[in-house]
Short mmCIF file of C-alpha atoms and ligand atoms in Angstrom, two decimals:
data_model
loop_
_atom_site.label_atom_id
_atom_site.label_comp_id
_atom_site.label_asym_id
_atom_site.label_seq_id
_atom_site.Cartn_x
_atom_site.Cartn_y
_atom_site.Cartn_z
CA UNK A 9 -17.14 1.64 -12.80
CA UNK A 10 -13.60 0.14 -13.43
CA UNK A 11 -13.68 -2.64 -15.37
CA UNK A 12 -11.45 -5.85 -15.41
CA UNK A 13 -9.31 -6.12 -18.74
CA UNK A 14 -10.54 -9.40 -20.30
CA UNK A 15 -10.25 -8.11 -23.61
CA UNK A 16 -6.21 -7.11 -23.56
CA UNK A 17 -4.10 -8.55 -25.96
CA UNK A 18 -0.89 -10.83 -24.75
CA UNK A 19 2.63 -10.20 -25.93
CA UNK A 20 2.90 -14.15 -25.70
CA UNK A 21 6.56 -13.87 -24.19
CA UNK A 22 8.08 -17.10 -21.76
CA UNK A 23 7.83 -15.74 -18.19
CA UNK A 24 11.30 -15.55 -17.36
CA UNK A 25 11.75 -13.39 -14.75
CA UNK A 26 15.98 -12.07 -14.15
CA UNK A 27 15.34 -11.57 -10.32
CA UNK A 28 18.65 -9.29 -10.72
CA UNK A 29 16.79 -6.96 -12.74
CA UNK A 30 13.61 -6.70 -10.23
CA UNK A 31 13.87 -3.76 -7.74
CA UNK A 32 13.34 -6.05 -4.21
CA UNK A 33 11.12 -3.59 -2.64
CA UNK A 34 8.39 -5.19 -5.29
CA UNK A 35 8.79 -8.87 -4.67
CA UNK A 36 9.77 -9.33 -1.33
CA UNK A 37 9.45 -7.24 2.14
CA UNK A 38 12.63 -6.40 3.51
CA UNK A 39 11.22 -6.16 6.93
CA UNK A 40 13.47 -3.57 8.09
CA UNK A 41 11.46 -1.02 10.83
CA UNK A 42 12.61 1.94 9.80
CA UNK A 43 12.01 4.01 6.17
CA UNK A 44 13.27 7.30 4.46
CA UNK A 45 11.79 8.47 1.18
CA UNK A 46 13.62 11.54 -0.52
CA UNK A 47 11.41 13.46 -2.96
CA UNK A 48 13.47 15.27 -5.18
CA UNK A 49 13.85 17.45 -8.32
CA UNK A 50 15.66 17.23 -11.17
CA UNK A 51 17.10 20.94 -12.26
CA UNK A 52 19.67 19.45 -14.26
CA UNK A 53 19.10 16.23 -16.29
CA UNK A 54 23.52 15.27 -16.53
CA UNK A 55 23.33 15.12 -12.20
CA UNK A 56 20.22 12.87 -12.40
CA UNK A 57 21.68 10.49 -15.12
CA UNK A 58 24.68 10.06 -13.07
CA UNK A 59 22.71 9.82 -9.92
CA UNK A 60 20.97 6.73 -11.21
CA UNK A 61 23.75 5.65 -12.80
CA UNK A 62 25.98 5.71 -9.77
CA UNK A 63 23.16 3.77 -8.20
CA UNK A 64 23.56 1.13 -10.41
CA UNK A 65 26.72 0.70 -11.97
CA UNK A 66 28.40 -0.86 -9.14
CA UNK A 67 30.61 2.20 -8.58
CA UNK A 68 32.24 1.70 -5.00
CA UNK A 69 31.10 3.66 -1.91
CA UNK A 70 28.27 4.16 -2.93
CA UNK A 71 24.67 2.84 -2.06
CA UNK A 72 23.37 0.45 -5.16
CA UNK A 73 19.83 -0.35 -6.24
CA UNK A 74 19.00 -3.26 -4.05
CA UNK A 75 17.31 -6.30 -6.24
CA UNK A 76 15.16 -9.28 -5.39
CA UNK A 77 18.41 -11.47 -5.58
CA UNK A 78 18.07 -13.62 -2.37
CA UNK A 79 20.56 -12.41 0.36
CA UNK A 80 23.49 -14.11 1.14
CA UNK A 81 24.23 -11.73 3.84
CA UNK A 82 21.26 -9.20 4.94
CA UNK A 83 21.89 -5.65 4.39
CA UNK A 84 21.99 -2.88 6.62
CA UNK A 85 19.90 -0.62 4.42
CA UNK A 86 17.99 -1.15 1.10
CA UNK A 87 17.93 1.44 -1.83
CA UNK A 88 14.62 1.73 -4.49
CA UNK A 89 14.09 4.00 -6.83
CA UNK A 90 10.96 5.38 -8.47
CA UNK A 91 10.13 8.15 -11.12
CA UNK A 92 7.18 10.01 -11.31
CA UNK A 93 5.50 11.00 -14.61
CA UNK A 94 7.07 14.32 -14.61
CA UNK A 95 10.43 12.62 -13.93
CA UNK A 96 10.10 10.22 -17.00
CA UNK A 97 9.42 13.21 -19.09
CA UNK A 98 12.46 15.74 -18.14
CA UNK A 99 14.64 12.46 -18.16
CA UNK A 100 13.96 12.33 -21.65
CA UNK A 101 11.31 9.20 -21.77
CA UNK A 102 8.36 8.97 -23.74
CA UNK A 103 5.44 8.73 -21.63
CA UNK A 104 2.92 7.47 -24.79
CA UNK A 105 3.34 4.10 -23.72
CA UNK A 106 2.81 4.79 -20.56
CA UNK A 107 -0.92 4.07 -19.04
CA UNK A 108 -3.23 7.43 -18.67
CA UNK A 109 -3.69 6.97 -15.05
CA UNK A 110 -0.26 7.29 -14.59
CA UNK A 111 0.79 10.20 -16.85
CA UNK A 112 -2.47 12.18 -15.53
CA UNK A 113 -1.17 11.28 -11.90
CA UNK A 114 -2.62 11.38 -8.07
CA UNK A 115 -3.24 14.77 -7.99
CA UNK A 116 -5.85 14.38 -11.36
CA UNK A 117 -7.05 10.84 -10.47
CA UNK A 118 -8.07 12.02 -7.26
CA UNK A 119 -11.81 11.82 -7.47
CA UNK A 120 -11.54 8.63 -8.59
CA UNK A 121 -10.15 7.30 -5.38
CA UNK A 122 -12.31 9.37 -2.94
CA UNK A 123 -9.19 12.01 -2.18
CA UNK A 124 -11.82 14.72 -1.87
CA UNK A 125 -13.39 17.15 0.84
CA UNK A 126 -10.41 16.95 3.56
CA UNK A 127 -8.85 14.29 1.73
CA UNK A 128 -8.85 16.60 -1.57
CA UNK A 129 -5.45 17.75 -2.69
CA UNK A 130 -5.94 21.38 -1.81
CA UNK A 131 -5.11 19.94 1.68
CA UNK A 132 -1.69 17.83 0.97
CA UNK A 133 1.75 18.35 1.91
CA UNK A 134 3.32 20.87 -0.99
CA UNK A 135 5.47 18.62 -2.58
CA UNK A 136 2.61 16.37 -3.97
CA UNK A 137 0.41 19.24 -5.67
CA UNK A 138 3.33 21.21 -6.92
CA UNK A 139 5.21 20.80 -10.20
CA UNK A 140 8.80 19.35 -9.72
CA UNK A 141 8.56 16.03 -7.52
CA UNK A 142 10.63 13.91 -10.47
CA UNK A 143 12.07 11.57 -8.12
CA UNK A 144 11.57 9.16 -5.20
CA UNK A 145 14.54 7.48 -3.66
CA UNK A 146 13.32 5.16 -0.52
CA UNK A 147 15.99 3.87 1.98
CA UNK A 148 14.77 0.63 4.15
CA UNK A 149 17.32 0.15 7.13
CA UNK A 150 18.05 -1.85 9.93
CA UNK A 151 18.17 0.98 12.65
CA UNK A 152 17.88 4.73 12.49
CA UNK A 153 21.86 4.92 12.52
CA UNK A 154 21.99 2.75 9.39
CA UNK A 155 19.14 5.10 8.02
CA UNK A 156 21.45 8.01 8.81
CA UNK A 157 24.62 6.23 7.26
CA UNK A 158 22.67 5.17 4.48
CA UNK A 159 21.46 8.72 3.56
CA UNK A 160 24.65 10.27 3.49
CA UNK A 161 25.97 7.90 1.82
CA UNK A 162 23.91 8.81 -0.73
CA UNK A 163 23.86 12.76 -0.63
CA UNK A 164 27.48 12.22 -0.92
CA UNK A 165 28.17 11.77 -4.10
CA UNK A 166 25.20 13.33 -5.82
CA UNK A 167 26.39 16.37 -8.00
CA UNK A 168 24.56 19.68 -7.47
CA UNK A 169 21.52 19.92 -9.78
CA UNK A 170 18.82 18.00 -7.09
CA UNK A 171 16.82 19.55 -4.74
CA UNK A 172 15.60 17.70 -1.88
CA UNK A 173 12.37 19.16 -1.99
CA UNK A 174 10.82 16.51 1.39
CA UNK A 175 11.60 13.46 3.35
CA UNK A 176 9.29 11.65 5.49
CA UNK A 177 10.47 9.04 7.31
CA UNK A 178 8.62 5.69 8.50
CA UNK A 179 9.34 3.56 11.70
CA UNK A 180 8.09 0.73 12.92
CA UNK A 181 5.74 0.95 16.39
CA UNK A 182 6.53 -1.40 19.61
CA UNK A 183 4.30 -4.97 18.87
CA UNK A 184 4.41 -4.15 15.03
CA UNK A 185 1.30 -2.10 15.17
CA UNK A 186 -0.27 0.58 13.87
CA UNK A 187 -0.98 4.35 15.41
CA UNK A 188 -4.86 2.25 15.88
CA UNK A 189 -3.34 -0.22 17.93
CA UNK A 190 -3.45 -3.44 14.89
CA UNK A 191 -0.57 -5.69 13.88
CA UNK A 192 -0.18 -4.77 10.56
CA UNK A 193 1.77 -5.76 7.63
CA UNK A 194 0.51 -9.73 7.79
CA UNK A 195 -1.06 -10.24 4.23
CA UNK A 196 1.17 -9.66 1.42
CA UNK A 197 0.75 -11.49 -1.70
CA UNK A 198 3.48 -14.35 -3.01
CA UNK A 199 4.54 -13.12 -6.25
CA UNK A 200 5.89 -16.12 -8.00
CA UNK A 201 8.79 -17.12 -8.79
CA UNK A 202 9.91 -14.81 -5.41
CA UNK A 203 9.50 -17.14 -2.24
CA UNK A 204 6.59 -16.07 0.31
CA UNK A 205 7.04 -12.91 1.67
CA UNK A 206 4.89 -13.48 5.00
CA UNK A 207 3.38 -16.19 7.46
CA UNK A 208 2.34 -19.24 5.16
CA UNK A 209 -1.41 -19.08 3.62
CA UNK A 210 -3.71 -20.83 1.76
CA UNK A 211 -3.52 -18.21 -1.31
CA UNK A 212 -2.99 -18.46 -4.58
CA UNK A 213 0.67 -17.33 -6.22
CA UNK A 214 0.34 -14.19 -7.85
CA UNK A 215 1.73 -14.56 -11.35
CA UNK A 216 4.73 -12.34 -11.79
CA UNK A 217 3.05 -10.04 -13.97
CA UNK A 218 0.49 -8.89 -11.70
CA UNK A 219 3.09 -6.66 -10.31
CA UNK A 220 6.32 -6.91 -12.97
CA UNK A 221 5.13 -5.39 -16.94
CA UNK A 222 6.05 -7.95 -19.35
CA UNK A 223 4.61 -11.04 -17.68
CA UNK A 224 1.21 -12.74 -17.95
CA UNK A 225 -1.08 -10.72 -15.24
CA UNK A 226 -3.66 -12.42 -13.03
CA UNK A 227 -6.44 -12.13 -16.00
CA UNK A 228 -6.20 -15.18 -18.08
CA UNK A 229 -4.91 -14.36 -21.54
CA UNK A 230 -3.56 -11.03 -20.71
CA UNK A 231 -0.20 -9.12 -19.49
CA UNK A 232 -0.39 -5.54 -19.11
CA UNK A 233 1.30 -3.65 -22.06
CA UNK A 234 4.66 -2.62 -21.94
CA UNK A 235 5.90 0.96 -22.16
CA UNK A 236 8.46 1.68 -25.10
CA UNK A 237 10.92 1.12 -25.28
CA UNK A 238 11.51 -2.57 -23.55
CA UNK A 239 14.34 -1.49 -21.77
CA UNK A 240 12.96 1.16 -19.86
CA UNK A 241 9.58 -1.11 -19.50
CA UNK A 242 10.05 -3.95 -18.88
CA UNK A 243 10.13 -5.50 -15.49
CA UNK A 244 9.08 -1.91 -14.03
CA UNK A 245 6.00 -1.42 -11.61
CA UNK A 246 3.99 1.43 -10.46
CA UNK A 247 2.92 3.00 -7.05
CA UNK A 248 1.21 5.05 -5.38
CA UNK A 249 2.86 6.46 -2.85
CA UNK A 250 0.92 7.66 -0.10
CA UNK A 251 0.97 9.54 3.37
CA UNK A 252 -2.29 9.04 4.93
CA UNK A 253 -2.81 10.70 8.25
CA UNK A 254 -4.61 8.78 11.35
CA UNK A 255 -6.88 10.18 13.43
CA UNK A 256 -6.35 8.09 16.70
CA UNK A 257 -8.73 10.21 19.44
CA UNK A 258 -11.25 9.35 16.77
CA UNK A 259 -11.08 6.16 16.81
CA UNK A 260 -10.63 5.70 21.07
CA UNK A 261 -13.67 7.85 20.58
CA UNK A 262 -15.54 5.57 18.25
CA UNK A 263 -14.48 2.09 20.28
CA UNK A 264 -16.24 3.71 23.63
CA UNK A 265 -19.61 5.19 22.06
CA UNK A 266 -20.08 1.96 19.41
CA UNK A 267 -19.75 -0.02 22.63
CA UNK A 268 -21.64 1.90 24.76
CA UNK A 269 -24.26 1.70 22.25
CA UNK A 270 -23.84 -2.05 21.25
CA UNK A 271 -22.74 -3.61 24.30
CA UNK A 272 -19.89 -5.29 22.28
CA UNK A 273 -16.35 -4.57 24.09
CA UNK A 274 -14.17 -1.89 22.59
CA UNK A 275 -11.53 -4.61 21.38
CA UNK A 276 -14.70 -6.55 19.57
CA UNK A 277 -15.64 -3.69 17.88
CA UNK A 278 -12.26 -3.24 16.77
CA UNK A 279 -11.78 -6.14 15.20
CA UNK A 280 -15.58 -6.14 13.73
CA UNK A 281 -14.39 -2.95 11.48
CA UNK A 282 -10.64 -4.24 10.65
CA UNK A 283 -11.19 -7.91 10.63
CA UNK A 284 -8.66 -9.05 12.54
CA UNK A 285 -8.07 -8.37 16.17
CA UNK A 286 -5.70 -5.68 17.25
CA UNK A 287 -3.29 -8.74 17.61
CA UNK A 288 -3.68 -9.74 14.14
CA UNK A 289 -5.70 -12.82 15.22
CA UNK A 290 -8.64 -13.25 11.86
CA UNK A 291 -11.92 -12.19 13.05
CA UNK A 292 -12.76 -15.43 10.68
CA UNK A 293 -10.37 -17.99 12.95
CA UNK A 294 -11.54 -16.58 16.23
CA UNK A 295 -14.98 -14.76 16.15
CA UNK A 296 -15.81 -14.26 19.65
CA UNK A 297 -12.72 -13.42 21.57
CA UNK A 298 -9.14 -13.19 20.56
CA UNK A 299 -7.45 -16.31 20.37
CA UNK A 300 -4.00 -15.11 20.09
CA UNK A 301 -3.31 -17.24 17.48
CA UNK A 302 1.06 -17.50 17.03
CA UNK A 303 2.63 -15.65 14.18
CA UNK A 304 2.98 -18.61 11.45
CA UNK A 305 -1.29 -18.74 11.99
CA UNK A 306 -2.53 -15.25 11.47
CA UNK A 307 -2.78 -15.64 7.53
CA UNK A 308 -4.13 -19.01 6.54
CA UNK A 309 -7.55 -18.60 6.40
CA UNK A 310 -10.32 -18.24 3.54
CA UNK A 311 -13.66 -16.98 3.93
CA UNK A 312 -15.26 -20.59 3.13
CA UNK A 313 -18.10 -21.19 5.60
CA UNK A 314 -18.76 -17.47 6.25
CA UNK A 315 -20.28 -16.61 3.56
CA UNK A 316 -22.95 -14.21 5.45
CA UNK A 317 -20.14 -12.53 7.45
CA UNK A 318 -21.30 -14.06 10.63
CA UNK A 319 -17.72 -14.33 11.69
CA UNK A 320 -16.15 -11.54 9.98
CA UNK A 321 -17.93 -8.65 8.51
CA UNK A 322 -17.92 -8.64 4.86
CA UNK A 323 -17.27 -4.66 5.13
CA UNK A 324 -14.44 -4.93 7.43
CA UNK A 325 -11.12 -3.57 6.09
CA UNK A 326 -8.93 -6.70 5.79
CA UNK A 327 -11.99 -8.40 3.54
CA UNK A 328 -12.87 -5.55 1.61
CA UNK A 329 -9.53 -5.18 0.39
CA UNK A 330 -9.06 -8.75 -0.22
CA UNK A 331 -11.90 -10.56 -0.07
CA UNK A 332 -10.18 -13.90 -0.71
CA UNK A 333 -12.59 -16.81 -1.63
CA UNK A 334 -15.32 -14.84 -1.19
CA UNK A 335 -18.78 -13.68 -3.89
CA UNK A 336 -17.71 -10.72 -5.36
CA UNK A 337 -18.99 -8.69 -8.44
CA UNK A 338 -16.95 -9.64 -11.13
CA UNK A 339 -15.34 -12.90 -9.16
CA UNK A 340 -12.38 -11.07 -8.48
CA UNK A 341 -11.62 -11.72 -5.05
CA UNK A 342 -7.96 -12.61 -5.41
CA UNK A 343 -7.31 -10.40 -8.62
CA UNK A 344 -6.88 -7.32 -7.08
CA UNK A 345 -3.95 -7.64 -4.49
CA UNK A 346 -1.42 -4.87 -4.22
CA UNK A 347 2.20 -5.21 -2.36
CA UNK A 348 2.43 -2.70 0.52
CA UNK A 349 5.37 -1.57 1.79
CA UNK A 350 4.42 1.23 4.70
CA UNK A 351 5.58 1.99 7.98
CA UNK A 352 3.99 4.56 10.84
CA UNK A 353 5.40 8.37 10.86
CA UNK A 354 4.42 10.75 13.85
CA UNK A 355 4.84 9.68 17.62
CA UNK A 356 2.83 7.23 19.16
CA UNK A 357 -0.62 7.93 20.56
CA UNK A 358 -1.22 8.50 23.97
CA UNK A 359 -4.16 8.29 25.58
CA UNK A 360 -3.21 10.13 28.53
CA UNK A 361 -2.31 13.14 26.18
CA UNK A 362 -5.27 12.82 23.75
CA UNK A 363 -5.00 15.64 21.11
CA UNK A 364 -1.72 16.33 21.24
CA UNK A 365 -1.67 18.26 17.76
CA UNK A 366 0.90 15.75 16.45
CA UNK A 367 0.16 14.41 13.41
CA UNK A 368 0.47 10.79 12.79
CA UNK A 369 -0.41 8.07 10.06
CA UNK A 370 1.36 5.87 7.58
CA UNK A 371 3.75 6.38 4.78
CA UNK A 372 4.32 4.09 1.89
CA UNK A 373 3.90 2.76 -1.40
CA UNK A 374 1.04 0.89 -2.86
CA UNK A 375 2.97 -1.46 -5.52
CA UNK A 376 1.20 -3.30 -8.55
CA UNK A 377 1.25 -3.49 -12.38
CA UNK A 378 -1.57 -1.60 -12.77
CA UNK A 379 -2.37 1.60 -10.92
CA UNK A 380 -5.99 1.21 -11.95
CA UNK A 381 -6.52 -2.74 -11.57
CA UNK A 382 -5.04 -2.20 -8.47
CA UNK A 383 -4.64 0.97 -6.10
CA UNK A 384 -7.45 2.80 -7.84
CA UNK A 385 -9.73 -0.45 -7.95
CA UNK A 386 -9.32 -1.01 -4.56
CA UNK A 387 -9.91 2.53 -3.54
CA UNK A 388 -13.00 3.25 -5.86
CA UNK A 389 -14.73 -0.03 -5.82
CA UNK A 390 -14.22 -1.60 -2.56
CA UNK A 391 -13.28 1.00 -0.37
CA UNK A 392 -15.55 3.68 -1.54
CA UNK A 393 -18.39 1.94 -2.41
CA UNK A 394 -20.49 -1.55 -1.34
CA UNK A 395 -22.22 -2.29 -4.64
CA UNK A 396 -19.88 -5.56 -4.99
CA UNK A 397 -20.58 -7.60 -2.40
CA UNK A 398 -24.20 -8.89 -0.72
CA UNK A 399 -25.50 -6.45 2.26
CA UNK A 400 -23.10 -3.68 1.76
CA UNK A 401 -25.25 -1.26 0.06
CA UNK A 402 -23.44 1.67 -0.34
CA UNK A 403 -21.59 2.21 3.00
CA UNK A 404 -17.63 2.64 2.44
CA UNK A 405 -14.43 0.82 4.34
CA UNK A 406 -14.71 1.58 7.74
CA UNK A 407 -10.58 3.11 7.82
CA UNK A 408 -10.94 4.63 4.50
CA UNK A 409 -14.46 5.85 4.03
CA UNK A 410 -15.05 9.53 3.93
CA UNK A 411 -16.95 9.16 7.50
CA UNK A 412 -20.32 10.51 8.83
CA UNK A 413 -21.71 13.92 6.83
CA UNK A 414 -20.05 13.14 3.73
CA UNK A 415 -22.50 11.12 1.26
CA UNK A 416 -23.60 7.44 2.16
CA UNK A 417 -20.00 6.69 4.67
CA UNK A 418 -20.31 6.67 8.25
CA UNK A 419 -22.23 3.35 8.48
CA UNK A 420 -21.00 -0.22 9.17
CA UNK A 421 -23.20 -3.36 8.46
CA UNK A 422 -22.50 -6.43 9.90
CA UNK A 423 -23.94 -9.32 11.38
CA UNK A 424 -23.95 -10.52 14.90
CA UNK A 425 -26.08 -13.24 16.80
CA UNK A 426 -27.94 -14.01 13.50
CA UNK A 427 -28.69 -10.46 13.11
CA UNK A 428 -28.60 -7.36 11.01
CA UNK A 429 -26.30 -4.42 12.91
CA UNK A 430 -24.84 -1.54 12.29
CA UNK A 431 -22.35 0.90 13.81
CA UNK A 432 -23.54 4.44 12.50
CA UNK A 433 -22.24 8.49 12.77
CA UNK A 434 -18.41 6.33 12.11
CA UNK A 435 -16.31 9.72 11.97
CA UNK A 436 -13.31 10.11 9.45
CA UNK A 437 -10.47 7.83 10.80
CA UNK A 438 -7.68 8.61 7.89
CA UNK A 439 -6.71 11.53 5.84
CA UNK A 440 -4.61 11.90 3.03
CA UNK A 441 -1.59 14.19 3.24
CA UNK A 442 -0.19 13.44 -0.19
CA UNK A 443 -0.16 11.07 -2.99
CA UNK A 444 2.61 10.36 -5.84
CA UNK A 445 2.21 8.20 -8.96
CA UNK A 446 5.75 6.68 -9.41
CA UNK A 447 7.27 4.00 -12.08
CA UNK A 448 9.70 1.68 -10.27
CA UNK A 449 11.43 1.25 -13.24
CA UNK A 450 13.73 -2.61 -13.69
CA UNK A 451 17.64 -2.27 -13.41
CA UNK A 452 17.78 -2.04 -17.13
CA UNK A 453 15.60 0.45 -16.85
CA UNK A 454 17.12 2.51 -14.36
CA UNK A 455 20.48 2.61 -16.83
CA UNK A 456 18.37 3.16 -19.87
CA UNK A 457 17.35 6.87 -17.66
CA UNK A 458 20.93 6.77 -17.10
CA UNK A 459 21.97 7.26 -20.38
CA UNK A 460 23.69 3.93 -19.84
C1 HEM B 501 -4.27 4.74 7.18
C2 HEM B 501 -4.45 3.81 6.44
C3 HEM B 501 -4.65 2.33 6.47
C4 HEM B 501 -4.54 1.66 7.66
C5 HEM B 501 -4.86 1.70 9.14
C6 HEM B 501 -4.65 0.19 7.69
C7 HEM B 501 -4.94 -0.90 8.41
C8 HEM B 501 -4.66 -2.49 8.04
C9 HEM B 501 -4.34 -2.78 8.85
C10 HEM B 501 -4.23 -3.38 10.41
C11 HEM B 501 -4.43 -4.52 8.12
C12 HEM B 501 -4.30 -5.87 8.86
C13 HEM B 501 -3.05 -6.79 8.52
C14 HEM B 501 -2.91 -7.40 7.68
O1 HEM B 501 -3.61 -7.73 6.95
O2 HEM B 501 -1.47 -7.68 7.44
C15 HEM B 501 -4.44 -4.05 7.08
C16 HEM B 501 -4.70 -4.84 5.85
C17 HEM B 501 -4.76 -5.00 4.21
N1 HEM B 501 -5.26 -3.59 3.69
FE1 HEM B 501 -4.79 -1.85 5.35
N2 HEM B 501 -4.92 -0.06 6.03
C18 HEM B 501 -4.64 1.28 5.74
C19 HEM B 501 -4.86 1.20 4.44
C20 HEM B 501 -5.14 0.67 3.06
C21 HEM B 501 -4.76 1.06 1.85
C22 HEM B 501 -5.10 2.87 0.96
C23 HEM B 501 -5.33 -0.04 1.15
C24 HEM B 501 -5.27 -0.19 -0.62
C25 HEM B 501 -5.35 0.83 -1.27
C26 HEM B 501 -5.40 -0.77 2.14
C27 HEM B 501 -5.07 -2.40 1.52
C28 HEM B 501 -5.13 -3.20 2.53
C29 HEM B 501 -4.83 -4.72 2.16
C30 HEM B 501 -4.92 -5.58 0.75
C31 HEM B 501 -4.75 -5.27 2.99
C32 HEM B 501 -4.44 -7.07 3.33
C33 HEM B 501 -6.01 -7.86 3.36
C34 HEM B 501 -5.43 -9.18 2.71
O3 HEM B 501 -4.70 -9.38 2.65
O4 HEM B 501 -6.06 -9.99 3.83
N3 HEM B 501 -5.00 -0.96 3.47
N4 HEM B 501 -4.71 -3.01 6.74
#
């Protein structure tokens, strides 16, 4: 059982955040529809230092790391930089002050987060399991052309001694949906002092230290420790960079089969599984039919008055991943929030051409000040077990669970018309294709790694 950090020390610094020192990806959404992640090996340390330095020193013509400073003019593209534990070591940093889960890495932690069976690292893209993944250079762009220009500009001035091991693109699908057809990217934490990143909500603003090291965190009297030296650690964040394949044929078959078994419409089955209608309308606000709420109303809700999950199932994906004010073990419904920066990859699914052999899914970063209390907690405690909330038993998240035939997964419990109901034999819908734990240093941290 992962625990909440009640007993960790507080460094006692004033909570002042310099937005120009923070990578923009952490505290604000760029809402750009295209991304490219370059996964890079460092063969020459001087070349890596020169690259990192040139991305933060204003070198004319070089893309610069995008900070959290508000824009006067929105750029065509943004750049962010992350480093793996192996990358930090190669660059000469000491790992001694970094948390164990980060230094162990995603392969070693796979069992903790449910990356087992078909999700086991043995089946991941080779870049995630072999040695040599040191840097993650993530571009966001307003168009495919802007993404190409940004890639060219980034690679043009890069000295020999760095090897691109893999390249992963993400693109927004029409209507901002994921491959299962749900509008995604609605609910994101507001991180003080950055402005709200999405539609208005009634949720507590998250303290800076829930997402950036060196500031008071979401737990009273606690800040996450800053790895030494502070120039490297302070204002940094951690992320799980993740590639997850979606089985859309299995999802369509699931909706049809469960609709046949229960008499619910396929759309209602889809809404129960997610906690939102595919349009994004929250089930708790619109439980019987999709009222197609306007965008500004899509995140303004909590679960007060729906303690038993009559409107939104307690086990639905969004309610598991963020129970808001629901009753959960440890009272931590709003203490494990995570910033999601993902886009879909692969071609849209065409129902007229099922089983087309194309891989499709989501690629992106799940960001927080603590992998253990945010990404790993969500996966281990809330996605892959149900003991945290009443009535779930040992069921799993309908999207992220391991599916039928794998332990207790594959059952989805909910309430309908005042009675308990179950969907059974749920298939595995999402399969991990890779994961890397990375550190997103501050601008000062990047300069430190560059030796400047
Ligand atoms: C392919 C895999 C996944 C799919 C298809 C998926 C789908 C969705 C959808 C459709 C939403 C609703 C849109 C929104 O509220 O913004 C959502 C919300 C969310 N998901 Fe996922 N998700 C996936 C993986 C994950 C993972 C791995 C995590 C956590 C580690 C996660 C955490 C969340 C959270 C925190 C929310 C927002 C809940 C809220 O604040 O109400 N999701 N997801």
